[in-house]
Short mmCIF file of C-alpha atoms in Angstrom, two decimals:
data_model
loop_
_atom_site.label_atom_id
_atom_site.label_comp_id
_atom_site.label_asym_id
_atom_site.label_seq_id
_atom_site.Cartn_x
_atom_site.Cartn_y
_atom_site.Cartn_z
CA GLU O 1 135.10 105.52 118.86
CA LYS O 2 134.62 109.20 119.62
CA GLY O 3 134.39 110.10 115.94
CA ASN O 4 131.19 108.08 115.63
CA PHE O 5 129.32 109.97 118.37
CA LYS O 6 128.60 113.57 119.33
CA LEU O 7 127.05 114.31 122.71
CA VAL O 8 125.37 117.71 122.46
CA GLY O 9 125.94 120.20 125.26
CA LEU O 10 129.05 118.60 126.78
CA ASP O 11 132.58 119.93 126.73
CA ASP O 12 135.22 117.80 125.01
CA GLU O 13 136.99 116.65 128.19
CA PHE O 14 133.80 115.40 129.85
CA GLU O 15 132.65 113.81 126.60
CA ASP O 16 135.93 111.90 126.31
CA LYS O 17 135.61 110.57 129.87
CA LEU O 18 131.98 109.56 129.34
CA LEU O 19 132.73 107.73 126.11
CA SER O 20 135.73 106.00 127.69
CA MET O 21 133.54 104.76 130.56
CA ALA O 22 130.91 103.53 128.10
CA CYS O 23 133.53 101.60 126.10
CA GLU O 24 134.94 100.00 129.26
CA ALA O 25 131.46 99.00 130.40
CA ALA O 26 130.66 97.55 126.96
CA GLU O 27 133.84 95.47 127.01
CA LYS O 28 133.03 94.05 130.45
CA ILE O 29 129.47 93.22 129.42
CA TYR O 30 130.76 91.53 126.25
CA GLU O 31 133.32 89.47 128.21
CA GLN O 32 130.67 88.38 130.73
CA PHE O 33 128.24 87.58 127.96
CA MET O 34 130.77 85.42 126.08
CA SER O 35 131.74 83.70 129.32
CA ASP O 36 128.15 82.79 130.21
CA MET O 37 126.82 81.89 126.77
CA PRO O 38 128.39 78.40 126.34
CA ASP O 39 126.53 77.18 129.44
CA VAL O 40 123.32 78.93 128.37
CA ILE O 41 123.45 77.45 124.87
CA SER O 42 124.33 74.01 126.25
CA LEU O 43 121.24 74.16 128.48
CA GLU O 44 119.06 75.24 125.54
CA HIS O 45 120.39 72.32 123.48
CA LYS O 46 119.53 69.93 126.31
CA GLU O 47 116.01 71.34 126.62
CA GLN O 48 115.48 71.17 122.83
CA LEU O 49 116.65 67.56 122.75
CA GLU O 50 114.29 66.61 125.57
CA PHE O 51 111.44 68.42 123.81
CA SER O 52 112.17 66.61 120.53
CA GLU O 53 112.21 63.27 122.35
CA ARG O 54 108.75 64.00 123.80
CA ILE O 55 107.47 64.86 120.31
CA LEU O 56 108.85 61.61 118.89
CA ALA O 57 107.30 59.63 121.73
CA ARG O 58 103.90 61.24 121.24
CA TYR O 59 103.77 61.44 117.44
CA SER O 60 106.00 58.52 116.46
CA ARG O 61 103.37 56.89 114.24
CA PRO O 62 102.49 59.85 111.96
CA LEU O 63 106.13 60.92 111.78
CA PHE O 64 107.14 57.41 110.79
CA LEU O 65 104.46 57.31 108.09
CA LEU O 66 105.64 60.66 106.71
CA GLU O 67 109.24 59.46 106.63
CA LEU O 68 108.13 56.23 104.95
CA MET O 69 106.24 58.20 102.29
CA ILE O 70 109.30 60.38 101.62
CA HIS O 71 111.55 57.33 101.33
CA THR O 72 109.11 55.60 98.98
CA SER O 73 108.75 58.67 96.81
CA ARG O 74 112.49 59.20 96.65
CA GLY O 75 113.08 55.59 95.65
CA PHE O 76 110.31 54.27 93.43
CA LEU O 77 109.36 57.47 91.62
CA ALA O 78 113.00 58.34 90.95
CA ASP O 79 113.49 54.90 89.42
CA ASP O 80 110.47 55.41 87.16
CA ILE O 81 111.73 58.79 85.96
CA ASN O 82 115.22 57.42 85.32
CA LYS O 83 113.75 54.57 83.27
CA GLU O 84 111.82 57.11 81.22
CA MET O 85 115.01 59.11 80.66
CA GLU O 86 116.77 56.01 79.35
CA SER O 87 114.00 55.35 76.85
CA GLU O 88 114.72 56.56 73.31
CA LYS O 89 111.10 57.67 72.90
CA THR O 90 111.15 60.03 75.89
CA ASP O 91 111.89 63.74 75.58
CA GLU O 92 115.04 64.55 77.57
CA VAL O 93 113.96 68.04 78.65
CA PHE O 94 110.58 66.73 79.83
CA CYS O 95 112.23 64.11 82.04
CA LYS O 96 114.86 66.47 83.39
CA VAL O 97 112.23 69.01 84.41
CA LEU O 98 110.11 66.40 86.18
CA ASN O 99 113.17 64.84 87.80
CA GLY O 100 114.32 68.23 89.07
CA LEU O 101 110.90 69.06 90.51
CA HIS O 102 110.69 65.64 92.10
CA ALA O 103 114.11 66.05 93.73
CA ARG O 104 113.16 69.47 95.05
CA GLY O 105 109.91 68.10 96.39
CA CYS O 106 111.77 65.37 98.29
CA GLN O 107 114.14 67.96 99.74
CA VAL O 108 111.29 70.16 100.96
CA ALA O 109 109.47 67.12 102.38
CA ASN O 110 112.58 66.27 104.40
CA GLU O 111 112.72 69.85 105.67
CA ILE O 112 109.10 69.48 106.82
CA LEU O 113 109.97 66.24 108.60
CA VAL O 114 112.90 67.83 110.46
CA LEU O 115 110.79 70.81 111.49
CA LEU O 116 107.97 68.59 112.79
CA LYS O 117 110.37 66.37 114.73
CA ASN O 118 111.73 69.44 116.50
CA GLY O 119 108.41 71.10 117.27
CA PHE O 120 108.31 73.80 114.60
CA ALA O 121 104.83 73.07 113.29
CA ASP O 122 104.25 76.55 111.85
CA GLY O 123 107.55 76.35 109.97
CA ALA O 124 106.59 72.93 108.65
CA ASP O 125 103.26 74.32 107.47
CA ALA O 126 105.04 77.14 105.66
CA ARG O 127 107.31 74.63 103.92
CA TRP O 128 104.24 72.57 102.97
CA ARG O 129 103.10 75.65 101.05
CA CYS O 130 106.24 75.34 98.93
CA LEU O 131 105.71 71.58 98.53
CA HIS O 132 102.14 72.20 97.35
CA GLU O 133 103.40 74.66 94.74
CA ILE O 134 105.92 72.07 93.51
CA ALA O 135 103.21 69.39 93.35
CA VAL O 136 100.83 71.64 91.40
CA THR O 137 103.55 72.67 88.94
CA THR O 138 104.72 69.08 88.48
CA ASN O 139 101.19 67.83 87.80
CA PHE O 140 100.55 70.58 85.28
CA ILE O 141 103.74 69.92 83.32
CA ALA O 142 103.21 66.16 83.45
CA GLU O 143 99.70 66.58 82.02
CA GLN O 144 100.64 69.12 79.33
CA GLY O 145 103.75 67.33 78.05
CA SER O 146 107.05 68.24 76.44
CA SER O 147 106.19 71.64 74.97
CA VAL O 148 105.23 73.08 78.37
CA ALA O 149 108.24 71.41 80.00
CA LYS O 150 110.48 73.20 77.52
CA ARG O 151 108.81 76.53 78.27
CA TYR O 152 109.32 75.92 81.98
CA ALA O 153 113.01 75.13 81.46
CA ASP O 154 113.54 78.07 79.11
CA HIS O 155 111.92 80.46 81.57
CA CYS O 156 115.02 80.09 83.76
CA ALA O 157 116.69 82.48 81.32
CA VAL O 158 114.11 85.13 82.20
CA THR O 159 114.37 84.68 85.96
CA SER O 160 118.18 84.43 85.95
CA TYR O 161 118.51 87.75 84.10
CA ARG O 162 116.08 89.42 86.49
CA LYS O 163 117.96 88.08 89.51
CA ALA O 164 121.28 89.35 88.16
CA LYS O 165 119.84 92.85 87.62
CA ASP O 166 118.20 92.89 91.06
CA HIS O 167 121.43 91.75 92.67
CA ASN O 168 123.47 94.48 90.98
CA ASP O 169 120.92 97.11 91.97
CA SER O 170 121.46 96.42 95.69
CA CYS O 171 124.77 94.58 96.12
CA SER O 172 126.79 97.71 96.94
CA ARG O 173 124.63 98.35 100.01
CA PHE O 174 125.73 95.02 101.47
CA GLY O 175 129.30 95.06 100.26
CA TYR O 176 128.68 92.14 97.89
CA PRO O 177 130.50 91.88 94.57
CA SER O 178 128.37 92.62 91.53
CA VAL O 179 127.64 90.14 88.77
CA PRO O 180 130.30 90.84 86.11
CA GLN O 181 129.05 92.74 83.08
CA ASN O 182 130.07 89.96 80.68
CA GLU O 183 127.90 87.56 82.71
CA VAL O 184 125.00 90.01 82.68
CA ASP O 185 125.41 90.35 78.90
CA ARG O 186 125.35 86.56 78.49
CA LEU O 187 122.18 86.30 80.60
CA LYS O 188 120.63 89.13 78.57
CA ARG O 189 121.31 87.25 75.32
CA GLU O 190 119.71 84.09 76.70
CA HIS O 191 116.78 86.14 78.01
CA ASP O 192 116.23 87.77 74.62
CA ALA O 193 116.55 84.44 72.80
CA ALA O 194 113.86 82.93 75.03
CA ILE O 195 111.54 85.90 74.43
CA GLN O 196 112.13 85.68 70.68
CA GLU O 197 111.28 81.96 70.67
CA HIS O 198 108.24 82.04 72.95
CA GLY O 199 106.85 85.55 72.52
CA GLU O 200 106.74 88.80 74.46
CA ASP O 201 104.28 87.45 77.04
CA PHE O 202 106.91 84.89 78.08
CA ALA O 203 108.52 87.54 80.30
CA GLY O 204 105.22 88.61 81.84
CA CYS O 205 103.32 87.41 84.89
CA SER O 206 106.38 87.25 87.11
CA SER O 207 107.09 83.55 87.79
CA TYR O 208 104.29 82.22 85.59
CA GLY O 209 105.26 83.53 82.17
CA TRP O 210 106.09 79.97 81.15
CA ILE O 211 102.40 78.98 81.24
CA PRO O 212 100.88 79.15 77.72
CA THR O 213 98.04 81.67 77.54
CA ASN O 214 96.02 79.33 75.32
CA ILE O 215 95.84 76.93 78.29
CA ILE O 216 95.47 79.43 81.15
CA SER O 217 94.60 82.99 80.15
CA THR O 218 95.01 84.48 83.63
CA ARG O 219 98.36 83.09 84.63
CA ASN O 220 98.68 82.80 88.40
CA PHE O 221 98.98 80.03 90.96
CA LYS O 222 95.27 79.97 91.80
CA GLU O 223 94.40 79.22 88.17
CA LEU O 224 97.23 76.67 88.02
CA GLU O 225 95.66 74.84 90.98
CA LYS O 226 92.31 74.76 89.19
CA ALA O 227 93.88 73.40 86.02
CA VAL O 228 95.18 70.30 87.84
CA GLU O 229 92.15 70.04 90.16
CA LEU O 230 94.11 70.69 93.34
CA ASP O 231 92.20 73.86 94.21
CA ASN O 232 90.45 71.91 96.98
CA LEU O 233 93.62 72.65 98.99
CA ARG O 234 93.29 76.42 98.50
CA THR O 235 92.07 76.99 102.09
CA HIS O 236 95.02 75.07 103.50
CA TYR O 237 97.35 76.95 101.16
CA LYS O 238 96.07 80.36 102.30
CA ALA O 239 96.41 79.30 105.94
CA ALA O 240 100.02 78.25 105.30
CA CYS O 241 100.70 81.65 103.75
CA GLU O 242 99.95 83.25 107.11
CA ASN O 243 103.11 81.66 108.52
CA LEU O 244 105.22 83.27 105.80
CA HIS O 245 104.20 86.91 105.95
CA ALA O 246 104.66 89.48 108.69
#
C-alpha cells in the first residue's frame, strides 16, 4: 500500500504508477511461486525419502540397536519405577520426579533416533546434549534421595514465576496475550513459599538453585557432572554445544 512507502524525489503521480506496477509484479510472482511449489516440495519429499532409505540400508544395525535400547528403557525401567510408586515405603515425590525425567529422556532419545534416520546428525548430537543433561540430573537425584527430589520438584515454582514475568515483558511485541494478573499472583505466592521453605539461595543459580549448597557449593552443570562421575563426557558435551549456538 502507498501509505507504507515513500519514494523520495518522485512526484505523486509517478510514485503511484511505480507502486502499482510493483504490486502487480509481486502478485504475479506470488501466483507463479504458489503454482510451482507443490511440484518442488513433492520432489524434495521424494529425494528425502530416498536419502533416508540409503541411511537405513547403510546404518541399519546401529539404528536398530539404538531403537532396541529405547524400547527396553521405556519398558523395563518404567515398570520398575511404577512398582516403586506402588510400594508404601517409597516417597511419592521421589518416584514422580524420576518417572518424569525418565519419560522425558525416552522422548528425547526418540527425537535423536528420528533425526539420525533422516540424516540430521548434527541435530541428533544437539539433542544428545539434552539427553546427557537429563541423565546427569536423574543420576544425581537418584543418589541423593527424597529431599533433593523435593527441592527439584519445588523449584518449578521458581522457574514458572520467572517464565510468566518474562512472557509478560515481551508478549505485546508479538501480539500474544499476557498471563493474567491473578495467575501471576498465584505463581508469585508459590514462588515465595518455595523460597521461604528452602532459603534465599533456592532462587539463585538460574536453573540449578534446587541443588543443595552443602552438596555442591558451586552450582552449575559441570559440577553436577562431576558429582555423578559423568564428567568423562564433558568433551562430547562441549562438542554437542557447538551445534546449538550461532
